[in-house]
mmCIF file of C-alpha atoms in Angstrom:
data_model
loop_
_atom_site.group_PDB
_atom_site.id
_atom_site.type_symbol
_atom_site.label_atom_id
_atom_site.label_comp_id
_atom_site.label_asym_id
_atom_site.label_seq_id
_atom_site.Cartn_x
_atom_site.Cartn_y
_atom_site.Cartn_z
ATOM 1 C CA UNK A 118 -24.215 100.281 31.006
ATOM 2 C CA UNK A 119 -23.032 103.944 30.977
ATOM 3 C CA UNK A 120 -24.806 106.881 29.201
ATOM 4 C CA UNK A 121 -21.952 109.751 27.435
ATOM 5 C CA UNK A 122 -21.806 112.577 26.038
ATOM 6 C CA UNK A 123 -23.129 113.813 23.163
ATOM 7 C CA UNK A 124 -20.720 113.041 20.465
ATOM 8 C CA UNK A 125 -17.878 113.074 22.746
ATOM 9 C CA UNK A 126 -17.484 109.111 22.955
ATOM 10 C CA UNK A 127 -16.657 105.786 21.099
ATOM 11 C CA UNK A 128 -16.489 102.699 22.609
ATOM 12 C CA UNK A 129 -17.365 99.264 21.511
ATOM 13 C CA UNK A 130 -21.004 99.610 22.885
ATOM 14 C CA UNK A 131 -23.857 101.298 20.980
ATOM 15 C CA UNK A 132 -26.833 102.880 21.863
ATOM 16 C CA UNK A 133 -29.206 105.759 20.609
ATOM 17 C CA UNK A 134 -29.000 108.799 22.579
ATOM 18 C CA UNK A 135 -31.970 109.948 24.702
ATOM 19 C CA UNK A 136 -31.444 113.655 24.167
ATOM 20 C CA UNK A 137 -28.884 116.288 23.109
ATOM 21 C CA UNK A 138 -27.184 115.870 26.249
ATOM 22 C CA UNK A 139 -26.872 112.954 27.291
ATOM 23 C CA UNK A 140 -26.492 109.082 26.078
ATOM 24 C CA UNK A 141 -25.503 106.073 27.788
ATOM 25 C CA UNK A 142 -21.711 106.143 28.480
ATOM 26 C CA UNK A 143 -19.958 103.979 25.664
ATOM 27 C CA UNK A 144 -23.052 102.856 23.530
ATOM 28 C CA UNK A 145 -23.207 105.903 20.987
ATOM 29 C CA UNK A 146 -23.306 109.079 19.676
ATOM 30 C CA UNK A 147 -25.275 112.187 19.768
ATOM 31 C CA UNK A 148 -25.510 115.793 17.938
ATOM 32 C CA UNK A 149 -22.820 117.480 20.630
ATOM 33 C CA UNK A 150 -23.954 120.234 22.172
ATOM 34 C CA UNK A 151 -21.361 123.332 23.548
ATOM 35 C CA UNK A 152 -23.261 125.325 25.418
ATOM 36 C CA UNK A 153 -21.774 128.620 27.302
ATOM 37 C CA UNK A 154 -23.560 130.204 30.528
ATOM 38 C CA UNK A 155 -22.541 133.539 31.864
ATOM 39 C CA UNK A 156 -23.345 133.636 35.775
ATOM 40 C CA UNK A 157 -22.767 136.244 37.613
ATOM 41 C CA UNK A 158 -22.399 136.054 41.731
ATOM 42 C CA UNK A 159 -24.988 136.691 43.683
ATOM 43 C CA UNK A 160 -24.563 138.227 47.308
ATOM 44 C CA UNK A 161 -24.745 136.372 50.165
ATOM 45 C CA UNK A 162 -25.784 136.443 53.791
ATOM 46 C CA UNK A 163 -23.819 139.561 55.913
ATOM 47 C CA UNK A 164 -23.434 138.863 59.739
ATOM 48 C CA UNK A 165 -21.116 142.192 60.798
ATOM 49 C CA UNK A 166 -18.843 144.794 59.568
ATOM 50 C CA UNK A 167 -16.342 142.555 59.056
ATOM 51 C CA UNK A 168 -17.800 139.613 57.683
ATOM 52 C CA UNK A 169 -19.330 142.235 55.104
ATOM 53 C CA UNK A 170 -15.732 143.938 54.381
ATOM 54 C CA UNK A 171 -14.494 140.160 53.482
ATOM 55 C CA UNK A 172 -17.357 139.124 52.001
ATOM 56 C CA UNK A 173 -16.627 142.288 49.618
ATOM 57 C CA UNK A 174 -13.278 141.591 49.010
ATOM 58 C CA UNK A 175 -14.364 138.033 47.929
ATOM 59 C CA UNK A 176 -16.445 138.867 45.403
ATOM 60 C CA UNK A 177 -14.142 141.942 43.865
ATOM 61 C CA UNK A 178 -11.809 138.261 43.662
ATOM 62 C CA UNK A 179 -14.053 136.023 42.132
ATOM 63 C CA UNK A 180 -12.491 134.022 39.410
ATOM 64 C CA UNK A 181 -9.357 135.240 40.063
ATOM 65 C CA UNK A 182 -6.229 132.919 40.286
ATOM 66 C CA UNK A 183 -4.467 133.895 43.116
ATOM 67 C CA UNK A 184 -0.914 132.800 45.226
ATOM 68 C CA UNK A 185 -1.374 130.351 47.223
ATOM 69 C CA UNK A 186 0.327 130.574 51.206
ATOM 70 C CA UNK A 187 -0.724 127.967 53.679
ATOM 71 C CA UNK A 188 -1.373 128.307 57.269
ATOM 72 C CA UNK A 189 1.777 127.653 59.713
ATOM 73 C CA UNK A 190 0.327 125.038 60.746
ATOM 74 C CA UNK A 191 0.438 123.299 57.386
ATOM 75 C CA UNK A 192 3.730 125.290 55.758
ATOM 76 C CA UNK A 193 5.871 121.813 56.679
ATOM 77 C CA UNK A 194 3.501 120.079 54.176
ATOM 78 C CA UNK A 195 4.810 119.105 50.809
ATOM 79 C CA UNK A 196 3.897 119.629 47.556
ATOM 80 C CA UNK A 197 2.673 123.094 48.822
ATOM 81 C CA UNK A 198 -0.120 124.176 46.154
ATOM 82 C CA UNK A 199 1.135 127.602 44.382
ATOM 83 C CA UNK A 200 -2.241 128.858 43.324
ATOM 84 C CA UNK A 201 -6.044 128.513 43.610
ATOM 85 C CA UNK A 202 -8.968 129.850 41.644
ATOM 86 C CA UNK A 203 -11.678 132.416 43.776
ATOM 87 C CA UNK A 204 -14.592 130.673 43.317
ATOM 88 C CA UNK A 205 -16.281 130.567 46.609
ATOM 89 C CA UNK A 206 -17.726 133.332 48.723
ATOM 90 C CA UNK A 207 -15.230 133.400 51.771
ATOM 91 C CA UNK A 208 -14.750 133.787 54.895
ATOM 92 C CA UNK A 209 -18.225 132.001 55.557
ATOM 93 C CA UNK A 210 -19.441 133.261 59.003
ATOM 94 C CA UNK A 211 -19.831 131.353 62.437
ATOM 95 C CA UNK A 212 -23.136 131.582 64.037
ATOM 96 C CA UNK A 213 -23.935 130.423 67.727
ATOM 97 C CA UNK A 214 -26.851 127.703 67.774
ATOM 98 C CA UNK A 215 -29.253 128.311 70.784
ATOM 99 C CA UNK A 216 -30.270 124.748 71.481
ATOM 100 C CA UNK A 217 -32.126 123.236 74.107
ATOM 101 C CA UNK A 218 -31.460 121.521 77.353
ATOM 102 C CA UNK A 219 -27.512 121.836 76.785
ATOM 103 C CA UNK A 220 -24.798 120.900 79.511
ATOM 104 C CA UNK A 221 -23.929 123.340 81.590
ATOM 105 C CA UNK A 222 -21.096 125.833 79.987
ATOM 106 C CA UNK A 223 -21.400 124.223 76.368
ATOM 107 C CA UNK A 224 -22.360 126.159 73.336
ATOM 108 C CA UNK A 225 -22.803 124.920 69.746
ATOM 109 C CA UNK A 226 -21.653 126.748 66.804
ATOM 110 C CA UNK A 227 -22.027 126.482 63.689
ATOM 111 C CA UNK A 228 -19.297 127.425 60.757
ATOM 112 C CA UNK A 229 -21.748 128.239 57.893
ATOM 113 C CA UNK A 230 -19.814 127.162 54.421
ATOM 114 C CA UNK A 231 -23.754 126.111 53.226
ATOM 115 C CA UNK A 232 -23.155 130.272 52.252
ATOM 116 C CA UNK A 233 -20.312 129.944 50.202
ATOM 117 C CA UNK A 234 -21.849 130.061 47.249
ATOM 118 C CA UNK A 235 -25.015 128.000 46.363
ATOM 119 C CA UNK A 236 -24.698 126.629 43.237
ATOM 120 C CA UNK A 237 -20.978 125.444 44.192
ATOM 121 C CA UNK A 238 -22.573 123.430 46.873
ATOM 122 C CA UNK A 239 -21.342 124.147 50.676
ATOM 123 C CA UNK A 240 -17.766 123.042 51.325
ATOM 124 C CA UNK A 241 -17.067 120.885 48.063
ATOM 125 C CA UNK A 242 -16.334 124.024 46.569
ATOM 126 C CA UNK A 243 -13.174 124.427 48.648
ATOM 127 C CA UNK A 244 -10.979 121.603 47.145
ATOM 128 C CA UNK A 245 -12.064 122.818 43.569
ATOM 129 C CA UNK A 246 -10.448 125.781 44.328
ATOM 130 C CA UNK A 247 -7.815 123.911 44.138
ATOM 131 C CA UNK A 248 -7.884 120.888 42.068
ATOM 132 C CA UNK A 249 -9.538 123.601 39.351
ATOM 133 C CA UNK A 250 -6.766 125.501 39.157
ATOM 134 C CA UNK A 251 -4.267 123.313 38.717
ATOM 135 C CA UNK A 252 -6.581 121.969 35.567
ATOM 136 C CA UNK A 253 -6.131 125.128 34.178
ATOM 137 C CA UNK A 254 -2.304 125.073 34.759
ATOM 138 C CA UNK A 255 -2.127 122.125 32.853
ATOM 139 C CA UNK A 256 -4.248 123.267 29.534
ATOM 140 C CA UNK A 257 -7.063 121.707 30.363
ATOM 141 C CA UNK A 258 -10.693 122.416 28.049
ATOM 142 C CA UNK A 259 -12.943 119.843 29.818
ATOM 143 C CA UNK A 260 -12.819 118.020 33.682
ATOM 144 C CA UNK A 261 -13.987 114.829 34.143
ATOM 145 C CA UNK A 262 -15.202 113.550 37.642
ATOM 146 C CA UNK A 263 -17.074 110.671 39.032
ATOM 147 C CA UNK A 264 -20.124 110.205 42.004
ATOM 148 C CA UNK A 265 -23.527 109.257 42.485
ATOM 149 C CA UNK A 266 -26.882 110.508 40.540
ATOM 150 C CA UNK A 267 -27.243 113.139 43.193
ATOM 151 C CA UNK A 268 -23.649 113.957 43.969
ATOM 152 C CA UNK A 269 -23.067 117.549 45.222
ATOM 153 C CA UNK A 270 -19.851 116.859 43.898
ATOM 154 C CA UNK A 271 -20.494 116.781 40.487
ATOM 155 C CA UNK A 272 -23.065 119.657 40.465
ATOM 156 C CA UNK A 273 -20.510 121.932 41.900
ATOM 157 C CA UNK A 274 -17.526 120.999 39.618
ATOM 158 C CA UNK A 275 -20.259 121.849 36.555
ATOM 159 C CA UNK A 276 -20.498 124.619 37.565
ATOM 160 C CA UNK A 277 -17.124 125.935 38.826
ATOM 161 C CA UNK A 278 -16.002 124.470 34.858
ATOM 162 C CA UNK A 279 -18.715 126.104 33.163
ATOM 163 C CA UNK A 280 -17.766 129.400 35.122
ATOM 164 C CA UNK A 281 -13.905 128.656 34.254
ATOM 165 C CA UNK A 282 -15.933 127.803 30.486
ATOM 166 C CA UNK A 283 -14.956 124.534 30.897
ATOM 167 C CA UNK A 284 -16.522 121.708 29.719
ATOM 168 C CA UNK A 285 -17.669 119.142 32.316
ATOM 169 C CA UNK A 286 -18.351 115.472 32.091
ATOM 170 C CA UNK A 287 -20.420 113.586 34.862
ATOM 171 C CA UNK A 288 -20.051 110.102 35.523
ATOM 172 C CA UNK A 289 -23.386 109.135 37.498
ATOM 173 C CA UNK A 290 -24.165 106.092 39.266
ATOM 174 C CA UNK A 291 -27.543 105.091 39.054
ATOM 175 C CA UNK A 292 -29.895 102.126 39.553
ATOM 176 C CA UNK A 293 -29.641 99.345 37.047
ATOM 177 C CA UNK A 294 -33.506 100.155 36.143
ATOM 178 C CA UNK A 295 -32.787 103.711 35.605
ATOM 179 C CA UNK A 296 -29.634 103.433 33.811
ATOM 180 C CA UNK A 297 -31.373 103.244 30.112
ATOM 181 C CA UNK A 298 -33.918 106.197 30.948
ATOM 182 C CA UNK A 299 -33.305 109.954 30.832
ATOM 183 C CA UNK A 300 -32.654 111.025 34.124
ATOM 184 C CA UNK A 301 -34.690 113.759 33.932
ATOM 185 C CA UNK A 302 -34.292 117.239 35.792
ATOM 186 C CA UNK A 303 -35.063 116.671 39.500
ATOM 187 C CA UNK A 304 -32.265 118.272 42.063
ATOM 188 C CA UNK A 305 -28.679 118.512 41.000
ATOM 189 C CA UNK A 306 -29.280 117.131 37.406
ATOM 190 C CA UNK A 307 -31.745 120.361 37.349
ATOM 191 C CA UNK A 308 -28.526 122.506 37.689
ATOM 192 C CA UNK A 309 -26.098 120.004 36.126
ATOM 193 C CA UNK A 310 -27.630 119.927 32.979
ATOM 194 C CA UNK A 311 -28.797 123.862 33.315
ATOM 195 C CA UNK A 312 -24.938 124.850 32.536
ATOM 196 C CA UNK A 313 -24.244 122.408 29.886
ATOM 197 C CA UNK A 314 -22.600 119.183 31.048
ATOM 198 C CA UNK A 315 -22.066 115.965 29.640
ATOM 199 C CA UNK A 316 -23.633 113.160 31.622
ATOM 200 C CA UNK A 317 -22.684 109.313 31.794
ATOM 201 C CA UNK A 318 -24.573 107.397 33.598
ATOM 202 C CA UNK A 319 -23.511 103.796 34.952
ATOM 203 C CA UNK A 320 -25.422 101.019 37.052
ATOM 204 C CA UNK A 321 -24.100 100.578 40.589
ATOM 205 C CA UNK A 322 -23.534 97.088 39.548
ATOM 206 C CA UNK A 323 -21.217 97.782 36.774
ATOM 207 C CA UNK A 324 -19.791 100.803 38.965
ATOM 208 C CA UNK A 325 -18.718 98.332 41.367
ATOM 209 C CA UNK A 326 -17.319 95.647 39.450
ATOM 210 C CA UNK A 327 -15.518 98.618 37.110
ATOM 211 C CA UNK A 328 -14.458 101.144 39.550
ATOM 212 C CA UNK A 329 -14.528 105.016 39.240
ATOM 213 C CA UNK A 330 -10.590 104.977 38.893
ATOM 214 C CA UNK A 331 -10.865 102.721 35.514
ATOM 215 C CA UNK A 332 -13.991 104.708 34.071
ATOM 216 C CA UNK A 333 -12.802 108.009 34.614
ATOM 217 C CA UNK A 334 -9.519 106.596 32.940
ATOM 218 C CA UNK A 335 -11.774 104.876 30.130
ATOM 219 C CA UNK A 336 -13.598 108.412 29.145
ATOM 220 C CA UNK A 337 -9.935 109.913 29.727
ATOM 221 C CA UNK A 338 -8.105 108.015 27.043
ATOM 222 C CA UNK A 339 -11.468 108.744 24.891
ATOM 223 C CA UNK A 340 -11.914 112.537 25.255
ATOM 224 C CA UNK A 341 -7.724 112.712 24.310
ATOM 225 C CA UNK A 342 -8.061 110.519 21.142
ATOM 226 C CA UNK A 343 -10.756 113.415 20.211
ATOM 227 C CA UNK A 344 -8.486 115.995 20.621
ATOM 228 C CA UNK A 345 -9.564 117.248 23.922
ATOM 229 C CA UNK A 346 -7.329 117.765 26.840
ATOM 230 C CA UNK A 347 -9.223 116.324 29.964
ATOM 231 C CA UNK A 348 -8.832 116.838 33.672
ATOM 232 C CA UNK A 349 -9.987 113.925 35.945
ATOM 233 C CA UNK A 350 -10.889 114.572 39.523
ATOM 234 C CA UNK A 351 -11.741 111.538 41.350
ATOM 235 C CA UNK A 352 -14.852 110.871 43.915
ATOM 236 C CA UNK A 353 -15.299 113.817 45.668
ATOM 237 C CA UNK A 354 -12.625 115.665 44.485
ATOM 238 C CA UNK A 355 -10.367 113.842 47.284
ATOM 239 C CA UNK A 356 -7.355 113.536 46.479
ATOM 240 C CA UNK A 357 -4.135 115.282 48.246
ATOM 241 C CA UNK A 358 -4.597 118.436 46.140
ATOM 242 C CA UNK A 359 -8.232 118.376 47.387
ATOM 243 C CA UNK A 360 -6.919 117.948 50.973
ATOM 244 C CA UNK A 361 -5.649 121.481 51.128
#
């Protein structure tokens, strides 16, 4: 049992829609709703001179699409991506962690990518620089993408589409008790539903019997039939495009 969007789906399963943006994925429609958000960046934590200088010239880039060159390391790697959106705060600093009762001559560190940009969720917003961009390549006006009720995941790639003014569409696992109620606005769905997107939600049983490769596919063939021009990024957004 899977909630959808509002007005986005038709399936052979019915049922009313809780609210204007969200309904159980296949069972119905709803009143759609196309919401647009303008956010603008907020400034993160400085360490130094030169974190601050980068940290600058990351933010004069923000939603830019840019050339893509990999690192030597990585330049014998094939399909090389050509471009990537800006849409985290980078470079994120490295900060020594004074713990206790350490062996001798060892120090922790800590690379800090939870400051890459808050709403884009630590280091998942790295591979939508990527996978996003190549969405937009293709003509794409809505992503699609797959993960648990709390994924960081999905909140991220809401946002990064809604700042891209995409739309978004959320597959959610939930529990199999849960999956007929609204699922209210606690954590991620706070911010997921904040900028607009179109929730599905889907009992872990049916999730596993399914598979996220078949119901991204299902809302896929769906969203095209409607006209729209969908981008699917799987579980995580890992994938070898995501790799990078």
């Amino acid at each position: 049992m899977m909630w959808s969007a509002p007005g986005r789906l038709t399936s052979t399963l019915h049922l009313p829609a809780f609210n204007d943006s969200i309904t159980v994925f296949g069972k119905g429609k709803s009143k759609p709703i196309r919401s647009r958000l303008h956010c603008s960046p907020s400034r993160a934590m400085e360490t130094n001179d030169d974190t601050s200088k980068a940290k600058a010239s990351s933010f004069d880039d923000f939603l830019c699409k840019k050339p893509y060159s990999p690192p030597s390391w990585a330049s014998h790697l094939k399909p090389i991506p050509s471009h990537v959106f800006s849409l985290a705060h980078l470079p994120t600093p490295i900060h020594k962690w004074n713990l206790p009762n350490l062996p001798q001559n060892t120090e922790v560190w800590l690379k800090r990518d939870d400051l890459s940009g808050m709403q884009l969720s630590g280091n998942k917003v790295r591979k939508l620089e990527f996978l996003l961009a190549e969405a937009v390549a293709q003509g794409a006006d809505c992503i699609i993408t797959i993960g648990g009720i709390q994924s960081n995941h999905c909140r991220s790639t809401a946002v990064a589409a809604k700042y891209l003014n995409l739309d978004s569409h959320l597959i959610l696992r939930t529990s199999k008790l849960l999956v007929d109620k609204d699922p209210g606005l606690t954590g991620n769905l706070l911010v997921e539903r904040f900028v607009g997107a179109h929730i599905h939600l889907i009992s872990k049983e049916e999730y596993g019997k399914i598979g996220s490769v078949a119901l991204t596919n299902v809302l896929k063939e769906q969203l095209l039939k409607q006209g729209r021009r969908p981008y699917v990024i799987p579980v995580g957004g890992s994938n070898s495009l995501g790799t990078w």
